[in-house]
Amino acid sequence: MNIWAVLAFPGMHKHAGAMIHIEGFWRPQMGTIMNILSRVAAPLLVASTLAGPALAGGETLIVGIPGDIRNTDPALVSDTNSYYVTSNVMQGLVGLKQGSLTEIKPLLASALPEISPDGLTYTFKIREGVKFHDGTPVDAQAVKYNYERWINFPKSLQGNSYWSNIVLGHGSKSAIAAVEAPDSSTFIVRLKKPNSSFLTTQTLPSFAIASPTALKQGKGDNSVETLADIPAAQGGVGAMVGTGPFKFSEWSRGSQVTVVKNTDYWDQAGAAKSDKIVFRKIADSSATLNALQAGDIDIAQVLSPLDVGTASKDANLKVVDRGKSCNMVQLDMNMTKPVVSNPTMRRAMMYAIDREAILKTVYGGRGEVADGFVPTSFQNYVALGLPTYNPAKAKELLDQSGLSAEQRQVDFYYPSDVSRPYMPDPKALFQAIAQNLEAVGIKVNAKTETWSPNYLDNEYAGLYQLWILGLTCNYAQPEDFLKVGLFGYIDGKPSVEFGYKNDDIQVWMDQALAATDPKTVADKWVAVQKSLGNDLPIIPLVNSSPAAVMSAKVKGFVGSSNLQETLASVSVSE
């Protein structure tokens, strides 16, 4: 076994059998050594070896994230880890003010757009003098190139892109009628129909503007239809060439991502305080806490709520609350599968689950039991009075379901080797739910798969019957979860992921987005949520409130409950 691999990943004994029991005797001494290696030599780490040249010196910020990024193209990812990295490198026309879920600010646009009275045309003025990391200019033609790329993604790539697939090109039908660049400083988007959320969606990391030159060099120009063969998406040529305060340096797959300060950043007031950020994968919360306490990392994006309690008692650490929850973890079901397609069975399952106990034991009380299909921080949220824990009622409904005792069983999946802000301990969450289901007479066949790619790919492909997953919001409007994240039809058909058919809510969601008066918008979203409360196509569990934990020496951190946090303002005082 390579001892450098153990040094690089404190706590890796949780994931690799060869490292079991190592941490207990070397941790106190090796924390200091690792800190020196990380900050002075800053080696490039590969999963089991120490390889590659040392990076340039200077102040390095080390951030622990609970999983690897999926790839290096923000338009072709949909996960929080990838967004957490790319948000520091790439920028769109507009973004959200740091720490806010609703306040939009111009970025590569010099001001917020002019919107036509009919809500169909958005005219942006492009900020002058901005250059991509490769030195090429940012102008309206470059912006147009990016939008045309997203609109025209090959079908084989659309499934890799959460937002570009569903928001810009809902299935294979683009919501955009045309994009224009009449001159170098003017960019125009024309929609096919009004969308009250359109400007907010453009704040998402997926709509970051990349250098067209870099995209072409890295085969990110739609000339290659297989994701694995696109260097720009695999950390190679053309990867993450944007305009942000940091520049992409290196992705050691399964290990860490390194970005370095952009010394030519266009907004000097927002220039990076640190010379380098290393985003290090540590999937185990306890190992992340150990790394914080040893000084191996400066910031933990998230920790298990139980470990947050421990950290709050450590004078060398500080806990930063991100405010009201903007996420949801749920028990997902595929309506095309047996047993869970039975509505009485679904309601029985909801009565069977003790969500209050789950909130207390798995989430340390940090959050609230979900009583709707979006977090309470969302506009037009509706409290539905969803069924609460009542085992007797669950058994009664099971007897009314028409399912025999032998039929009352489910294949229940949960992910391994991952921790998510909405799901800090997937196995503990699974065990709590499974125990509740078994207690009322539902047999659980436990299934687990690695997070990426197996778990995500298979549940998205509609292969699972019952599984746990969640969402962290990107913007606090019902569309974010209800249409884009969960229940929106693709090409006019229910998604294969959930197989949930409800034509009425599709109409109501479209009417809500097209409406210009707040009352109509609210009425339609209320109708959608009430219909979901009757059907229970998924079982909402918890809206958690994940905290960031960091060294007491960290300055300038601004948290956001959607985890889109730019770290340019962060420094570490020695």
XYZ file of C-alpha atoms in Angstrom:
574
model
C 0.000 0.000 0.000
C 1.266 3.482 -0.886
C 1.502 5.517 2.346
C 1.068 8.740 0.356
C -2.392 7.627 -0.639
C -3.304 7.359 3.036
C -1.820 10.788 3.757
C -3.746 12.295 0.886
C -7.099 10.952 2.037
C -7.497 10.829 5.812
C -10.336 8.464 6.586
C -10.090 6.508 3.340
C -10.237 3.344 5.474
C -13.974 3.834 5.266
C -13.900 3.141 1.533
C -10.889 0.954 0.757
C -10.419 -2.325 2.525
C -6.618 -2.085 2.336
C -6.662 0.967 4.576
C -8.807 -0.315 7.445
C -7.574 0.703 10.921
C -4.710 2.825 9.568
C -6.018 6.196 10.683
C -6.090 5.430 14.396
C -2.353 5.499 14.980
C -0.968 7.967 12.441
C -3.544 10.757 12.460
C -2.132 13.020 15.257
C 1.317 13.308 13.711
C 0.357 13.122 10.060
C -2.136 15.982 10.206
C 0.724 18.471 10.479
C 2.719 16.763 7.737
C -0.263 16.699 5.409
C -0.946 20.363 6.058
C 2.619 21.243 5.069
C 2.450 19.063 1.960
C -0.866 20.556 0.899
C 0.093 24.203 1.339
C 3.704 24.247 0.269
C 4.144 21.499 -2.290
C 0.449 21.216 -3.263
C 0.999 17.885 -5.019
C -1.394 16.518 -7.580
C -3.050 13.493 -6.062
C -4.284 10.445 -7.895
C -6.517 7.942 -6.094
C -3.719 5.669 -4.927
C -0.471 7.362 -5.914
C 1.315 10.669 -5.539
C 2.147 11.850 -9.042
C 2.573 14.909 -11.227
C 4.486 18.160 -10.826
C 4.032 20.459 -7.857
C 1.830 23.498 -8.455
C 2.918 27.076 -7.894
C 3.170 28.301 -4.302
C 1.115 30.931 -2.486
C -1.963 30.769 -0.281
C -3.962 27.642 -0.976
C -7.543 27.176 0.176
C -8.449 23.514 0.619
C -12.136 22.654 0.458
C -13.587 19.259 1.274
C -16.480 18.236 -0.955
C -18.482 15.035 -0.427
C -18.037 13.601 -3.899
C -16.158 13.963 -7.148
C -17.356 16.218 -9.935
C -19.099 14.453 -12.828
C -17.205 16.228 -15.591
C -15.669 19.606 -16.440
C -18.407 21.028 -18.658
C -21.006 22.896 -16.562
C -23.558 22.542 -19.349
C -23.314 18.758 -19.109
C -23.690 18.231 -15.364
C -26.519 18.517 -12.861
C -24.895 17.842 -9.497
C -23.971 20.140 -6.626
C -20.325 19.055 -6.469
C -19.701 19.987 -10.090
C -21.556 23.285 -9.728
C -19.588 24.084 -6.557
C -16.374 23.948 -8.553
C -17.493 25.444 -11.867
C -19.193 28.431 -10.184
C -15.736 29.656 -9.203
C -14.398 29.393 -12.743
C -17.294 30.066 -15.095
C -19.860 32.884 -15.316
C -23.088 33.501 -17.189
C -24.785 36.669 -18.348
C -26.403 37.018 -14.926
C -26.034 35.428 -11.509
C -27.502 35.520 -8.025
C -26.122 37.914 -5.461
C -23.947 35.940 -3.076
C -26.079 34.523 -0.272
C -29.386 35.315 -2.009
C -31.878 33.017 -3.727
C -33.810 35.770 -5.471
C -31.644 38.843 -6.137
C -30.305 38.720 -9.705
C -27.195 40.668 -10.660
C -25.535 41.215 -14.050
C -22.234 39.417 -14.688
C -21.129 39.205 -18.313
C -24.119 41.388 -19.133
C -23.493 45.010 -18.175
C -27.046 45.329 -16.830
C -30.186 43.268 -16.432
C -31.882 42.731 -19.802
C -34.606 44.747 -21.405
C -37.704 42.523 -21.605
C -40.389 43.109 -24.211
C -43.971 43.744 -22.986
C -45.108 40.363 -24.299
C -42.358 38.591 -22.323
C -40.889 36.941 -25.405
C -37.746 38.979 -26.097
C -34.756 39.541 -23.780
C -32.103 42.017 -24.913
C -28.761 41.906 -23.106
C -25.908 44.380 -23.385
C -22.564 42.583 -23.076
C -19.967 43.955 -20.686
C -17.046 45.513 -22.557
C -13.397 44.590 -22.115
C -13.917 41.109 -20.610
C -11.734 38.273 -21.855
C -11.940 34.525 -21.457
C -9.150 32.741 -19.620
C -7.534 31.965 -22.974
C -7.353 35.672 -23.827
C -10.106 35.677 -26.447
C -12.745 38.411 -26.143
C -16.218 38.041 -24.663
C -18.691 39.540 -27.111
C -22.227 38.932 -28.327
C -21.059 36.434 -30.942
C -19.344 34.339 -28.267
C -22.500 34.380 -26.154
C -24.613 33.430 -29.169
C -22.264 30.531 -29.911
C -22.856 29.123 -26.416
C -26.640 29.391 -26.603
C -26.735 27.768 -30.026
C -24.546 24.978 -28.697
C -26.978 24.286 -25.832
C -30.050 24.460 -28.042
C -28.504 22.027 -30.518
C -26.990 19.464 -28.163
C -27.045 16.019 -29.810
C -29.685 13.744 -28.315
C -26.937 11.582 -26.838
C -25.719 14.501 -24.706
C -29.069 15.855 -23.593
C -29.511 13.257 -20.893
C -26.255 14.400 -19.275
C -27.538 17.939 -18.874
C -30.151 18.597 -16.238
C -30.827 22.207 -17.162
C -29.839 22.529 -20.778
C -31.978 19.522 -21.633
C -35.127 20.510 -19.805
C -35.067 24.313 -19.534
C -33.495 25.301 -22.834
C -34.343 22.284 -24.942
C -37.238 20.550 -23.171
C -36.548 17.097 -24.504
C -35.665 17.703 -28.123
C -37.813 20.807 -28.551
C -36.081 24.072 -27.735
C -38.053 26.671 -25.795
C -36.050 29.339 -27.627
C -37.243 30.580 -31.001
C -34.022 32.380 -31.929
C -30.840 33.960 -30.585
C -29.272 36.972 -32.276
C -26.130 39.084 -32.075
C -26.892 42.181 -34.199
C -23.631 43.778 -33.052
C -20.694 42.918 -30.817
C -22.322 44.269 -27.653
C -25.948 43.189 -28.108
C -27.340 39.719 -27.546
C -31.027 38.888 -27.992
C -33.005 35.827 -26.907
C -36.464 35.268 -28.391
C -38.693 32.731 -26.622
C -41.441 30.676 -28.209
C -43.760 31.480 -25.311
C -43.492 33.603 -22.168
C -41.657 32.099 -19.210
C -41.760 34.072 -15.985
C -38.769 32.091 -14.661
C -36.527 32.486 -17.707
C -34.238 35.219 -16.385
C -33.816 33.384 -13.080
C -32.869 30.175 -14.886
C -30.040 32.034 -16.588
C -28.328 32.457 -13.208
C -27.693 28.702 -13.076
C -24.126 27.391 -13.426
C -25.172 25.368 -16.480
C -25.570 28.582 -18.461
C -22.001 29.759 -17.926
C -20.415 31.201 -21.062
C -17.338 29.330 -22.308
C -14.732 30.404 -24.812
C -15.884 29.260 -28.280
C -12.231 28.816 -29.233
C -11.686 26.471 -26.293
C -14.881 24.554 -26.967
C -13.823 23.935 -30.546
C -10.351 22.844 -29.462
C -11.840 20.519 -26.847
C -14.504 19.037 -29.165
C -17.235 20.674 -27.126
C -18.766 22.080 -30.290
C -21.340 19.276 -30.798
C -19.041 17.598 -33.313
C -18.619 14.646 -30.917
C -21.695 12.923 -29.531
C -20.124 10.733 -26.841
C -19.415 12.500 -23.561
C -16.358 10.386 -22.764
C -14.736 11.483 -26.037
C -15.035 15.231 -25.394
C -11.755 16.524 -23.869
C -13.433 19.750 -22.701
C -15.740 17.637 -20.539
C -13.027 15.281 -19.324
C -10.554 17.755 -17.858
C -8.534 17.986 -21.065
C -8.109 20.636 -23.754
C -10.781 23.321 -23.528
C -12.012 22.395 -20.054
C -13.664 25.215 -18.070
C -12.302 28.137 -20.078
C -14.525 30.870 -18.707
C -14.265 34.335 -17.200
C -14.393 33.758 -13.440
C -12.002 34.755 -10.642
C -10.282 31.360 -10.839
C -8.971 29.332 -13.781
C -9.167 25.566 -14.140
C -5.844 23.819 -13.533
C -6.247 20.084 -12.976
C -8.813 17.356 -12.358
C -7.422 14.218 -10.730
C -10.434 12.004 -11.272
C -11.847 10.539 -8.093
C -9.503 12.684 -6.038
C -9.539 16.466 -6.388
C -9.918 19.493 -8.630
C -7.456 22.395 -8.571
C -8.183 25.933 -9.729
C -5.783 28.882 -9.646
C -6.262 32.633 -9.337
C -7.151 34.525 -12.499
C -4.768 37.471 -12.230
C -6.490 39.195 -15.155
C -9.999 38.959 -13.705
C -12.267 41.661 -15.132
C -13.784 42.643 -11.765
C -10.839 43.606 -9.589
C -13.152 44.396 -6.676
C -14.160 40.740 -6.716
C -10.700 39.316 -7.400
C -9.684 36.110 -5.658
C -8.078 36.423 -2.217
C -6.451 33.007 -2.481
C -3.908 31.964 -5.094
C -5.352 28.500 -5.436
C -8.279 26.318 -4.373
C -8.062 22.558 -4.083
C -11.494 20.898 -3.987
C -10.776 17.557 -2.363
C -13.185 14.638 -2.390
C -13.811 13.185 1.074
C -17.043 11.240 0.905
C -17.169 10.263 4.580
C -18.371 12.923 7.026
C -16.304 11.646 9.954
C -13.170 11.703 7.827
C -14.046 15.249 6.771
C -14.351 16.324 10.400
C -11.007 14.663 11.177
C -9.429 16.540 8.279
C -10.821 19.848 9.560
C -9.572 19.237 13.069
C -6.114 18.258 11.797
C -5.881 21.314 9.548
C -5.782 19.234 6.371
C -8.719 21.158 4.895
C -9.948 24.687 5.562
C -13.625 24.357 4.655
C -16.076 21.476 4.595
C -18.839 22.174 2.116
C -21.120 19.993 4.239
C -20.876 17.705 7.243
C -23.233 15.197 8.752
C -25.489 17.127 11.151
C -24.218 14.918 13.967
C -20.637 15.927 13.137
C -21.703 19.576 12.959
C -22.642 19.269 16.636
C -19.144 18.052 17.440
C -17.535 20.804 15.357
C -19.545 23.504 17.108
C -17.764 22.617 20.361
C -14.286 22.933 18.825
C -12.735 26.362 19.411
C -10.578 25.972 16.296
C -13.605 25.564 14.034
C -16.676 27.587 13.203
C -20.085 26.604 11.887
C -21.805 28.798 9.317
C -25.551 28.304 8.962
C -26.831 28.836 5.449
C -30.296 29.951 6.475
C -33.670 28.454 5.651
C -33.680 25.105 3.877
C -33.683 25.098 0.113
C -33.547 21.352 -0.413
C -35.638 18.221 -0.094
C -34.852 14.547 0.293
C -37.566 12.168 -0.811
C -38.486 8.546 -1.260
C -38.779 8.221 -5.020
C -40.938 5.701 -6.847
C -41.435 4.673 -10.449
C -45.122 4.554 -11.310
C -44.577 1.923 -14.019
C -43.358 -0.612 -11.452
C -45.608 -3.004 -9.510
C -46.649 -2.346 -5.912
C -45.628 1.344 -5.826
C -48.020 2.048 -8.697
C -50.821 1.260 -6.234
C -51.966 4.631 -4.751
C -53.252 3.068 -1.520
C -49.900 1.347 -1.056
C -48.072 4.679 -1.484
C -50.252 6.354 1.134
C -49.709 3.427 3.496
C -45.963 3.798 3.058
C -46.148 7.464 3.973
C -48.043 6.687 7.184
C -45.461 4.004 7.951
C -42.430 6.331 7.903
C -41.515 8.179 11.104
C -40.146 11.332 9.527
C -39.862 13.181 12.843
C -37.559 10.467 14.150
C -35.540 10.566 10.926
C -35.123 14.326 11.254
C -33.862 13.883 14.805
C -31.599 10.874 14.390
C -30.232 11.223 10.837
C -30.264 15.030 10.523
C -29.611 16.005 14.136
C -32.755 18.132 14.078
C -31.241 20.491 11.486
C -34.209 21.196 9.246
C -37.900 20.329 9.238
C -40.185 17.507 8.225
C -41.373 18.142 4.677
C -45.060 19.006 4.396
C -45.068 19.735 0.695
C -43.274 19.065 -2.552
C -41.006 22.124 -2.391
C -39.135 23.723 0.537
C -40.907 26.388 2.592
C -38.442 28.982 1.269
C -39.973 28.711 -2.224
C -42.410 31.225 -3.636
C -45.977 29.886 -3.665
C -45.154 27.052 -1.279
C -48.207 25.150 -0.025
C -48.340 23.238 3.270
C -50.391 20.154 2.383
C -50.946 18.429 5.693
C -49.310 15.254 4.384
C -49.837 11.988 6.294
C -47.744 11.726 9.451
C -46.427 8.671 11.281
C -49.254 6.263 12.121
C -48.328 2.548 11.839
C -51.863 1.414 12.605
C -53.238 3.513 9.759
C -50.508 2.177 7.474
C -51.521 -1.433 8.239
C -55.174 -0.587 7.665
C -54.417 0.896 4.243
C -52.231 -2.066 3.316
C -55.185 -4.341 3.954
C -57.272 -2.097 1.683
C -54.674 -2.010 -1.094
C -55.707 -5.269 -2.725
C -52.115 -6.512 -2.475
C -51.536 -9.903 -0.890
C -49.002 -10.299 1.893
C -46.599 -11.848 -0.616
C -46.986 -8.898 -2.970
C -46.148 -6.330 -0.317
C -42.438 -6.147 -1.026
C -40.176 -3.624 -2.719
C -36.670 -3.466 -4.159
C -35.320 -0.462 -2.259
C -32.094 1.200 -3.494
C -29.711 3.567 -1.740
C -26.327 4.953 -2.873
C -22.949 4.040 -1.432
C -19.702 6.064 -1.253
C -21.418 9.459 -1.167
C -22.764 12.112 1.141
C -25.121 14.798 -0.110
C -26.292 18.047 1.539
C -29.842 16.688 1.597
C -28.683 13.124 2.373
C -25.662 13.198 4.725
C -25.814 9.468 5.549
C -27.664 7.508 2.834
C -27.291 4.159 4.559
C -28.659 5.436 7.882
C -31.575 7.045 6.051
C -32.264 3.828 4.160
C -32.119 1.753 7.334
C -34.552 4.018 9.171
C -37.086 3.913 6.333
C -36.652 0.177 5.754
C -37.201 -0.540 9.435
C -40.433 1.486 9.377
C -41.693 -0.312 6.270
C -40.830 -3.754 7.598
C -42.630 -2.945 10.865
C -45.985 -2.601 9.084
C -45.566 -5.662 6.890
C -43.755 -4.419 3.777
C -40.796 -6.628 2.918
C -37.733 -4.638 1.850
C -35.155 -6.094 -0.518
C -32.090 -3.955 0.157
C -30.135 -2.820 -2.883
C -27.156 -0.486 -3.099
C -24.971 0.842 -5.908
C -22.127 3.303 -6.182
C -23.269 6.903 -6.567
C -21.649 7.756 -9.866
C -22.233 6.586 -12.461
C -24.317 3.540 -11.495
C -26.879 4.915 -9.047
C -27.546 8.178 -10.844
C -27.584 6.669 -14.308
C -29.816 3.742 -13.379
C -32.437 5.702 -11.477
C -32.539 8.288 -14.268
C -33.055 5.473 -16.783
C -36.097 4.236 -14.840
C -34.557 0.980 -13.635
C -35.452 1.343 -9.952
C -38.707 0.655 -8.156
C -38.013 2.538 -4.925
C -35.008 4.696 -4.052
C -33.886 7.725 -2.050
C -32.681 10.920 -3.660
C -33.084 14.650 -3.250
C -32.685 18.096 -4.728
C -30.859 21.248 -3.740
C -32.578 24.277 -5.158
C -31.115 26.427 -7.864
C -33.778 29.090 -7.626
C -36.611 29.329 -5.118
C -39.590 28.918 -7.430
C -41.824 25.833 -7.734
C -40.751 25.259 -11.344
C -37.262 24.383 -10.098
C -38.443 21.198 -8.384
C -41.892 20.423 -9.755
C -41.371 20.876 -13.488
C -37.650 20.727 -14.102
C -36.433 18.464 -11.324
C -39.243 15.995 -10.888
C -42.453 15.843 -12.864
C -42.154 17.754 -16.143
C -42.875 15.769 -19.278
C -40.074 15.366 -21.807
C -41.156 15.535 -25.440
C -44.731 15.442 -24.205
C -44.288 12.184 -22.282
C -43.728 11.332 -18.601
C -40.072 10.908 -17.706
C -38.818 7.338 -17.612
C -37.272 8.152 -14.226
C -40.612 8.413 -12.406
C -43.141 7.268 -15.012
C -45.664 9.641 -13.426
C -48.504 10.624 -15.757
C -50.601 13.633 -14.763
C -51.662 15.702 -17.748
C -53.457 18.281 -15.602
C -50.386 19.417 -13.723
C -48.467 19.761 -16.995
C -51.088 22.242 -18.194
C -51.165 24.101 -14.880
C -47.370 24.394 -14.720
C -47.239 25.822 -18.237
C -50.050 28.254 -17.383
C -48.204 29.371 -14.248
C -45.050 30.098 -16.238
C -46.913 31.941 -18.985
C -49.005 34.075 -16.614
C -48.090 37.693 -15.965
C -50.278 38.379 -12.914
C -49.141 37.006 -9.515
C -52.591 35.646 -8.575
C -52.806 33.377 -11.606
C -49.248 32.207 -11.032
C -50.017 31.392 -7.384
C -53.347 29.690 -8.164
C -51.802 27.372 -10.731
C -48.885 26.354 -8.520
C -51.281 25.726 -5.623
C -53.350 23.450 -7.872
C -50.235 21.539 -8.913
C -49.089 20.968 -5.343
C -52.530 19.876 -4.115
C -52.819 17.374 -6.958
C -49.409 15.937 -6.053
C -50.530 15.709 -2.419
C -53.432 13.538 -3.508
C -51.348 11.283 -5.779
C -48.145 11.011 -3.704
C -45.948 10.043 -6.670
C -43.021 10.500 -4.301
C -42.868 10.749 -0.506
C -41.296 14.010 0.716
C -39.172 13.305 3.777
C -37.086 16.202 5.115
C -36.060 19.742 4.199
C -32.608 19.832 5.800
C -30.469 22.837 6.671
C -26.858 21.868 5.887
C -24.193 23.982 7.540
C -20.719 24.812 6.284
C -17.921 24.099 8.748
C -14.490 25.659 8.528
C -11.338 26.631 10.313
C -11.731 29.622 12.601
C -8.980 31.223 10.501
C -11.177 31.370 7.402
C -12.385 34.867 6.544
C -14.853 36.182 3.997
C -17.051 33.113 3.514
C -20.630 33.877 2.434
C -22.952 30.888 2.574
C -25.960 30.202 0.408
C -28.648 27.588 0.960
C -28.494 26.582 -2.722
C -24.729 25.908 -2.330
C -23.804 28.159 -5.229
C -20.996 29.813 -3.321
C -18.209 31.757 -4.974
C -15.066 31.516 -2.856
C -13.164 34.464 -4.336
C -13.744 36.483 -1.160
C -12.345 33.753 1.093
C -8.910 33.806 2.671
C -7.159 31.974 5.499
C -5.339 34.067 8.069
C -2.343 32.392 9.692
